[in-house]
Structure formats: C-alpha cells, structure tokens
Amino acid sequence: MSTSTRFTLTQKQIPTHWYNLLADFPKPLPPPLHPGTKQPVGPDALAAIFPENLIRQEVCTDRWVEIPEEVRDIYALWRPTPLLRAVRLEKALQTPAHIYYKYEGGSPAGSHKPNTAVPQAYYNKQAGTKRLATETGAGQWGSSLALACRLFGLECTVYMVRVSFDHKPYRKMMMQTWGAEVFASPSNRTEFGRKLLKEDPKCPGSLGIAISEAVEDTVKTPGTKYALGSVLNHVCLHQSVIGQETIQQMELAGEEPDVIIGCVGGGSNFAGIAFPFIHQKITAGKKYRIVAVEPSSCASMTKGELRYDFGDTAQTTPLMWMHTLGHDFIPPTIHAGGLRYHGMAPMVSHAHDLGLVDAVAYPQTKVFEAAVLFARTEGIIPAPESSHAIRAAVDEALAARQEGKKRVIVFNLSGHGMLDLSSYDAYLAGQLTDE
Ligand SMILES: *Cc1c(COP(=O)(O)O)cnc(C)c1O
C-alpha cells in the first residue's frame, strides 16, 4: 500500500489566529438577555464570574483573533493534531467513500478540550485570577482545566456530576494528579447543592446542576473565576484551530470534503471542526454538508426548541438564544457523559437556524456498534461522545455505497475512549439499551 493515509503538519503550521464565525453570520446572533428585564446584558453582567479579557473575547466580532505566543507554545505539546484516512474502515464498509478523521485524542487530557482550557487559564492568569472553579460531566473538561491551571500556576476546583464521579473515577484521579480538588455534584459545599441533596440524597446530578454549584462557589469566593468548557462564543472561537488545521491537511490529501461531521454536547468540538469550513461556505461559495450528531436521549437540536433559556439549572446565567430541552431537563445516564447537556451553543444553534448545518440523532447502541467497528479497523478506541460522529460517518459511507458514488467524508474524532472502557464492557456484554 503506497498511498499516504496520515497527514501531518509542522509546529510552524499551528494556526496563528482563531477564526470567529460571529464576523460572518449573514444575520447577527441574538444577544444574551437579562432574565428580569429581558434586555441585552452588557459585558459587566458577566464580570462577577469571568475576567474582563475573556468577556471582551466573548462579544468580539473580529474575524481573526491572534493566539498568544504562550498559548501556541503549549498547543505545540500536542498540536498540530493528525488527520488520517480510515482506509481499513472504508474497506470493511465496501464503500467508494473516502473517510478522513481529525484526531484530537492525543492531547494530555485525551480530548479536544485543552484547546480552550489553555487559553482560558492564560487569560485568567493575565487578569490576576488566583483560582478557577468549574463543573465537569464525565471528567474531560475538569481534567483539561486542571492541566491548564497547573501549567499557569492557578488553583482549580471541579464540581463533577455525581454519576460520573461514582462510576468513572479515573479522570478524577487525573484531576487530582494535576493538583485540582474535586467534589461530587450535587455537593454540600454550596447552598444549591445542599438544597438538592435534601430533596433527593441520591440525585445523580447533571451538568446544569454542577454549573450552578461552580458559579455559586465563584461569586462567593474572592480571587475565584469560573470557566466553562463548551457552549460560549469564546470556547467555539478557541476550538477553531481544529478546522483550520483540517483545511490545510485536506489540501495535503488533495481532496475537497463533501461532508463534515462532529458530535455535539454543548457544541464546541463541532464548532471547532465546522466553523472554518462554514467560513469557506459563506465566503467562497463551497457546498459542504455539515452535520452535527447528538444522542437521541439528549437531543437538543433535533427535539429541543430554539428559544431563550438559562444555561444552568438554578437559573443564574443570562438567558441565551439556543436549542434547548429546558434548563431543568435532567438527561438519562447514557454512557456518553460529555453529551448530557440540556442546551446547545448559541453559535451552533444559530448556524443550524440559518441552514448552515444539519443535525441528526442516534441511540447509543447504534453508536457503540460503529465505535467497535472503528476500533477493530482503525485501532483507536474512540470516546463514546466521538463515536456519535463515527456513526454518522459510517452511515454517509453506506449511503455512498448505495449510490455507487464517491463521497469525501471528514469527521472530528474528539477524544479517545481509554477511560470509558466500562461502557464498552456493558455494550459487549449486551447490557446497553436504548430508551
Ligand atoms: C466534552 C466532549 C464532547 C462534547 O462536548 P462539545 O462541547 O460538544 O464538544 C465530545 N467529545 C469529547 C471527547 C468530549 O470530551
């Protein structure tokens, strides 16, 4: 076999700027609103929880935002990430499609999340923050922020959704190894957590609840700021390194994609791979089909409403314009913990509303079927979250086979599944069910 299947860039080719889709939306994104007055909130409404430099970035509409040198230096620990062609998967599917995947699982935390954790810690350090508080679902975000805080000398406190804290202890150990303190949420450290525990001592928790706890901790503790691993505009901005590198690598491969795919929880890794391609769609008339993939059991895009809603369960955040299942929705305990969020990033929601992206949903058994096929052909054991994107890529490749036509498919493999083996165990034992 002589065709190349792995497309790598040099350290110099790490993007120098983040790409901001806010500059290119044909209609502006509806702004966050104050829950009481229903008027747009000014940047100062966020000042209690975020540093000023990140608030500026959140509302910034510059198309290109320079990446600080210190951040690029840390990116170089694992970036540029490789793009691979999944020739063995193509063969197993007997498809004329070409399937490419961008692999973000090689970061120290094992996912795309350090792409934003590092700049968030950097900007907080610049702003004089001493400690960051945050929430985490399955632990990918908490571990990414724990790492980033350590690299910039910040303290880190993580509220971890209780089901994951109990059933997926390994990322908790990673966080502690990097020096963070970790609490199961709901916890007795906050008023909101104590209230929920009183109502239901076995409350499994949710991302919305954990966010409320982290925000309460932040506003009550001097020197502390809050960091969010998805959903917000500045997070989508930071993740744009993924798609920018992918565009360079598809050029190396000498192909133009027909379909671009990412899984969606809060929407950040999808934004990362998709937004630079949407830039080309808007400015260069490209005809890509761009697909967001979510779990059927927490389907904010395909089943939720597009409206203003709170980002958290305790209704402490401003109202955000997004696809939502309702801020009090507690998703079932599916194995893709990183996709258990009631809402969708406003930027991703808006892109969907404008017809720039499509959305599909899959039940978890279909997702694990594709994950195991991927592991058995390409080797990498994918994160259950990322496997939603694999499922959609496989179905695109099967549709191409049906049509007897080539189709070039690129998906983001947002992380590895080496710490999610218990869910593979359940799947292989036939114990996973769909609702
Ligand atoms: C957190 C996570 C997701 C979901 O979050 P997004 O913000 O939607 O990207 C997907 N994949 C992996 C590996 C994750 O860790």
XYZ file of C-alpha atoms and ligand atoms in Angstrom:
450
model
C 0.000 0.000 0.000
C 1.663 3.209 -1.088
C -0.963 5.930 -0.769
C -0.479 8.049 2.320
C -3.096 7.799 4.983
C -1.687 10.163 7.597
C -1.450 13.903 7.008
C 0.663 15.835 9.451
C 1.670 19.473 9.749
C 4.741 21.007 11.354
C 4.742 23.050 14.563
C 5.036 26.223 12.452
C 1.681 25.388 10.872
C -0.228 25.626 14.149
C -2.713 28.423 13.365
C -1.571 31.886 14.468
C -5.170 33.154 14.820
C -8.501 31.782 15.946
C -11.371 32.085 13.477
C -14.565 33.826 14.632
C -17.800 32.897 12.837
C -19.569 35.849 14.532
C -17.893 38.027 11.870
C -19.509 36.110 9.024
C -23.054 35.185 10.098
C -25.469 36.545 7.447
C -27.779 37.536 10.341
C -26.368 38.578 13.734
C -26.603 36.177 16.676
C -29.389 37.244 19.105
C -27.598 38.588 22.228
C -27.820 37.165 25.767
C -30.665 38.768 27.768
C -31.139 39.730 31.390
C -33.745 37.307 32.832
C -35.622 40.086 34.652
C -35.652 42.966 32.184
C -35.363 40.846 29.005
C -32.904 43.476 27.758
C -29.485 42.567 26.283
C -26.933 42.181 29.080
C -23.841 44.349 28.968
C -20.390 42.834 29.434
C -20.499 43.866 33.125
C -23.261 41.310 33.826
C -20.628 38.614 33.384
C -17.890 40.394 35.342
C -18.661 38.509 38.576
C -17.700 35.192 37.025
C -15.380 35.887 34.061
C -12.289 38.097 33.739
C -12.639 41.191 31.574
C -10.319 39.988 28.793
C -12.406 36.835 28.228
C -15.657 38.844 28.350
C -14.248 41.062 25.610
C -13.434 37.953 23.617
C -16.950 36.574 24.193
C -18.533 39.585 22.459
C -15.728 40.226 19.973
C -16.755 40.165 16.309
C -13.279 40.351 14.735
C -12.919 37.627 12.128
C -9.399 36.657 13.235
C -8.134 36.803 16.819
C -4.413 36.406 17.416
C -3.396 33.400 19.529
C -0.948 34.487 22.279
C 2.573 33.084 21.900
C 2.431 31.355 25.333
C -0.754 29.552 24.267
C 0.726 28.434 20.942
C 3.791 27.157 22.822
C 1.560 24.930 24.954
C -0.544 23.892 21.951
C 2.731 22.594 20.491
C 2.786 19.866 23.186
C 0.184 18.006 21.061
C -0.683 20.235 18.047
C -0.929 20.149 15.114
C -3.035 17.005 15.537
C -3.013 14.417 12.739
C -5.609 13.886 10.023
C -5.907 10.268 8.973
C -7.670 8.484 6.164
C -9.620 5.490 7.509
C -8.801 3.123 4.647
C -9.449 -0.033 6.677
C -12.835 1.214 7.767
C -13.648 2.097 4.134
C -12.679 -1.421 3.128
C -14.812 -3.037 5.826
C -17.773 -0.957 4.672
C -17.046 -1.765 0.995
C -17.698 1.852 0.201
C -16.418 4.102 -2.573
C -16.437 6.906 0.017
C -13.167 8.328 1.354
C -13.348 8.742 5.118
C -10.960 11.085 6.949
C -10.771 11.795 10.648
C -9.100 14.560 12.601
C -7.749 13.053 15.810
C -7.935 15.224 18.941
C -7.360 12.353 21.382
C -3.590 12.891 21.544
C -3.715 15.840 23.936
C -2.522 15.166 27.509
C -6.154 15.036 28.681
C -7.215 12.847 25.750
C -9.710 15.173 24.052
C -10.119 18.496 22.239
C -10.930 20.323 25.497
C -7.400 21.560 26.327
C -7.655 23.704 23.147
C -9.819 26.084 25.183
C -8.711 25.211 28.734
C -5.205 26.513 27.979
C -6.228 29.966 26.655
C -8.849 30.324 29.406
C -6.234 29.674 32.082
C -3.839 32.018 30.275
C -6.296 34.940 30.142
C -7.293 34.396 33.773
C -3.644 34.435 34.817
C -3.162 37.694 32.877
C -6.200 39.159 34.654
C -4.901 38.276 38.136
C -7.260 35.372 38.897
C -5.934 33.043 41.630
C -8.341 30.120 41.350
C -10.771 28.707 38.770
C -13.979 26.831 39.620
C -15.797 24.698 37.097
C -18.099 21.750 36.510
C -17.424 18.550 34.647
C -19.548 15.711 33.299
C -17.523 12.629 32.526
C -14.371 14.489 33.569
C -12.864 15.520 30.238
C -13.367 19.212 30.892
C -12.343 19.054 34.544
C -9.160 17.213 33.674
C -8.374 19.639 30.832
C -8.826 22.650 33.087
C -6.860 21.005 35.912
C -3.953 20.564 33.493
C -4.199 24.120 32.137
C -4.395 25.628 35.645
C -1.313 23.681 36.674
C 0.622 24.983 33.650
C -0.218 28.598 34.574
C 0.030 28.246 38.370
C -3.685 28.647 39.177
C -5.690 26.691 41.760
C -8.566 24.631 40.396
C -11.824 23.334 41.940
C -14.059 20.973 39.980
C -17.709 20.017 40.630
C -18.123 16.643 38.952
C -21.564 15.208 38.076
C -22.189 12.518 40.695
C -22.917 9.600 38.329
C -19.565 10.119 36.667
C -17.769 10.760 39.968
C -19.034 7.380 41.224
C -18.757 5.338 38.035
C -15.806 6.913 36.220
C -13.151 7.572 38.875
C -10.100 7.693 36.618
C -10.469 11.260 35.359
C -10.998 12.366 38.939
C -7.588 10.844 39.642
C -6.117 12.705 36.662
C -7.507 15.991 38.014
C -6.066 15.268 41.445
C -2.729 14.290 39.914
C -2.620 17.678 38.194
C -3.396 19.237 41.581
C -7.115 20.108 41.402
C -9.688 19.480 44.145
C -12.766 17.553 43.010
C -16.266 17.301 44.563
C -19.240 15.147 43.547
C -22.156 17.343 42.485
C -24.652 17.987 43.939
C -22.305 18.637 46.873
C -22.760 20.026 50.347
C -20.287 22.820 49.538
C -22.952 25.119 48.070
C -26.411 26.260 49.102
C -27.881 24.972 45.845
C -26.208 21.577 46.250
C -27.392 21.242 49.862
C -30.957 22.058 48.811
C -30.951 19.377 46.103
C -29.390 16.762 48.404
C -32.089 17.415 50.975
C -34.785 16.781 48.348
C -33.032 13.733 46.899
C -29.917 12.355 48.618
C -29.336 10.085 45.592
C -29.623 12.850 42.986
C -27.403 11.698 40.076
C -26.554 15.293 39.215
C -26.389 16.918 35.802
C -24.166 19.402 34.040
C -26.756 22.132 34.660
C -26.630 21.483 38.420
C -22.831 21.326 38.510
C -22.610 24.618 36.613
C -24.876 26.220 39.227
C -22.603 24.988 42.019
C -19.419 26.198 40.323
C -20.988 29.607 39.668
C -22.161 29.902 43.293
C -18.682 28.961 44.540
C -17.197 31.597 42.192
C -19.349 34.528 43.251
C -18.850 33.698 46.932
C -15.053 33.276 46.844
C -12.698 36.236 46.283
C -9.976 35.704 43.656
C -12.019 32.970 42.003
C -13.397 32.980 38.470
C -15.446 30.482 36.576
C -14.535 28.605 33.386
C -16.890 26.835 31.001
C -15.674 24.085 28.674
C -18.261 24.443 25.929
C -21.311 26.451 24.753
C -19.883 30.001 24.965
C -18.670 32.006 21.966
C -15.073 32.223 23.171
C -14.916 28.435 23.565
C -16.112 27.927 19.970
C -13.506 30.506 18.958
C -10.624 28.657 20.661
C -11.625 25.339 19.125
C -11.326 26.761 15.599
C -7.722 25.536 15.468
C -9.184 22.088 14.694
C -10.950 23.069 11.479
C -8.182 25.381 10.311
C -5.648 22.577 10.546
C -8.090 20.180 8.864
C -8.419 22.529 5.879
C -4.626 22.569 5.459
C -4.481 18.791 5.796
C -7.264 18.130 3.270
C -5.171 20.198 0.861
C -2.234 17.881 1.578
C -4.524 14.932 0.876
C -5.558 16.608 -2.358
C -9.268 16.272 -1.680
C -12.223 18.532 -1.035
C -14.719 17.226 1.540
C -18.392 16.741 0.684
C -19.475 16.122 4.273
C -18.046 17.428 7.562
C -19.215 15.786 10.788
C -18.841 16.378 14.526
C -20.630 15.170 17.634
C -22.385 17.757 19.793
C -22.769 18.035 23.550
C -22.520 21.766 24.177
C -21.253 22.163 20.617
C -17.579 23.115 20.964
C -15.691 20.364 19.109
C -18.288 20.528 16.362
C -17.805 24.298 16.156
C -14.065 23.655 16.080
C -14.111 21.480 13.002
C -17.142 23.063 11.307
C -16.806 26.841 11.630
C -13.681 27.275 9.456
C -15.477 25.234 6.777
C -18.601 27.400 7.215
C -16.308 30.378 6.609
C -15.468 28.831 3.223
C -19.133 28.060 2.627
C -20.093 31.698 3.231
C -17.129 33.457 1.623
C -16.094 31.049 -1.170
C -19.425 29.506 -2.157
C -18.443 25.972 -1.088
C -21.282 23.454 -0.923
C -20.299 21.334 2.075
C -22.881 19.401 4.035
C -22.043 19.954 7.685
C -23.618 17.596 10.198
C -23.938 17.827 13.999
C -24.591 14.480 15.707
C -26.274 14.147 19.086
C -27.625 11.322 21.280
C -31.373 10.605 20.860
C -31.769 10.683 24.640
C -30.469 14.262 24.936
C -31.409 15.660 21.535
C -31.391 19.428 21.994
C -31.056 20.199 18.268
C -33.416 17.638 16.735
C -36.021 17.585 19.542
C -35.473 20.775 21.545
C -36.831 24.233 20.872
C -34.865 27.228 19.640
C -35.600 29.922 22.204
C -34.121 31.869 25.089
C -33.239 29.682 28.072
C -30.923 29.601 31.067
C -27.552 27.884 30.738
C -27.898 26.278 34.166
C -30.499 24.603 36.366
C -30.545 27.226 39.131
C -31.300 29.977 36.574
C -28.275 32.068 37.473
C -26.888 32.679 33.952
C -28.206 35.244 31.477
C -30.800 33.932 29.015
C -29.127 32.550 25.921
C -30.611 32.028 22.454
C -30.217 28.307 21.914
C -31.670 24.928 21.103
C -32.808 23.623 24.473
C -34.660 20.791 26.165
C -35.353 23.134 29.100
C -32.915 24.189 31.814
C -34.489 21.735 34.307
C -34.107 18.749 31.960
C -32.042 16.010 33.619
C -30.843 13.663 30.881
C -30.780 9.892 31.428
C -27.429 8.435 32.441
C -26.247 7.445 28.972
C -22.640 6.450 28.600
C -21.597 9.481 26.591
C -21.457 11.671 29.698
C -19.957 14.576 27.758
C -23.133 14.899 25.703
C -25.510 15.246 28.663
C -26.308 18.947 28.462
C -29.795 20.428 28.016
C -28.761 23.194 25.629
C -26.625 23.863 22.567
C -24.054 26.596 21.945
C -25.862 29.740 20.706
C -23.460 29.960 17.745
C -24.147 26.346 16.721
C -27.899 26.830 17.271
C -27.850 29.952 15.113
C -25.819 28.259 12.354
C -28.445 25.497 12.314
C -31.283 28.017 12.216
C -29.644 29.756 9.234
C -29.417 26.449 7.359
C -25.618 26.325 7.517
C -25.565 22.986 9.389
C -27.778 19.889 9.665
C -28.439 17.822 12.789
C -29.059 14.110 13.326
C -29.548 11.961 16.452
C -28.605 8.354 17.223
C -29.413 5.952 20.077
C -26.402 4.652 21.999
C -26.452 1.037 20.762
C -26.086 2.218 17.141
C -23.263 4.459 18.309
C -21.347 1.683 20.075
C -21.780 -0.613 17.083
C -19.913 1.972 14.976
C -17.355 2.558 17.753
C -16.433 -1.124 17.902
C -16.213 -1.356 14.111
C -13.886 1.668 14.157
C -11.711 0.167 16.910
C -11.463 -3.127 15.011
C -10.470 -1.485 11.733
C -8.573 1.705 12.642
C -7.256 0.649 16.043
C -8.169 3.679 18.127
C -10.817 3.034 20.766
C -12.920 6.185 20.463
C -14.653 8.146 23.216
C -18.391 7.328 23.317
C -19.072 11.011 22.556
C -16.889 10.974 19.447
C -18.475 7.713 18.365
C -21.653 9.618 17.521
C -19.673 11.294 14.744
C -18.305 7.909 13.654
C -21.853 6.535 13.409
C -22.875 9.382 11.119
C -19.706 8.983 9.016
C -20.388 5.255 8.639
C -23.962 5.958 7.508
C -22.714 8.541 4.998
C -20.270 5.947 3.656
C -23.034 3.341 3.415
C -25.245 5.823 1.553
C -22.368 6.410 -0.869
C -22.150 2.649 -1.413
C -25.877 2.522 -2.122
C -25.474 5.300 -4.669
C -22.322 3.759 -6.098
C -20.654 7.178 -5.920
C -17.557 8.553 -4.229
C -18.172 10.867 -1.279
C -15.430 12.541 0.767
C -16.249 12.499 4.456
C -14.320 14.196 7.276
C -15.216 13.831 10.917
C -13.720 15.022 14.154
C -12.601 12.243 16.488
C -12.828 14.426 19.574
C -11.198 12.034 22.038
C -10.077 8.520 22.911
C -12.115 6.083 24.980
C -9.405 4.535 27.120
C -11.098 5.777 30.280
C -14.561 4.772 29.067
C -13.898 1.066 28.831
C -16.655 0.231 31.307
C -19.208 1.408 28.757
C -17.576 -0.813 26.133
C -17.763 -3.633 28.651
C -21.501 -3.021 29.057
C -22.011 -2.879 25.303
C -20.028 -6.043 24.615
C -21.969 -7.858 27.351
C -25.220 -6.861 25.658
C -26.241 -4.710 28.601
C -26.669 -1.379 26.821
C -30.230 -0.443 25.975
C -31.927 2.421 24.172
C -34.939 4.202 25.546
C -16.783 17.011 26.179
C -16.646 16.183 24.991
C -17.553 16.259 23.929
C -18.760 17.136 23.957
O -18.537 18.486 24.128
P -18.637 19.546 22.961
O -18.524 20.854 23.604
O -19.978 19.340 22.278
O -17.529 19.255 22.029
C -17.323 15.464 22.828
N -16.276 14.616 22.772
C -15.394 14.504 23.778
C -14.262 13.538 23.652
C -15.551 15.288 24.909
O -14.658 15.192 25.892
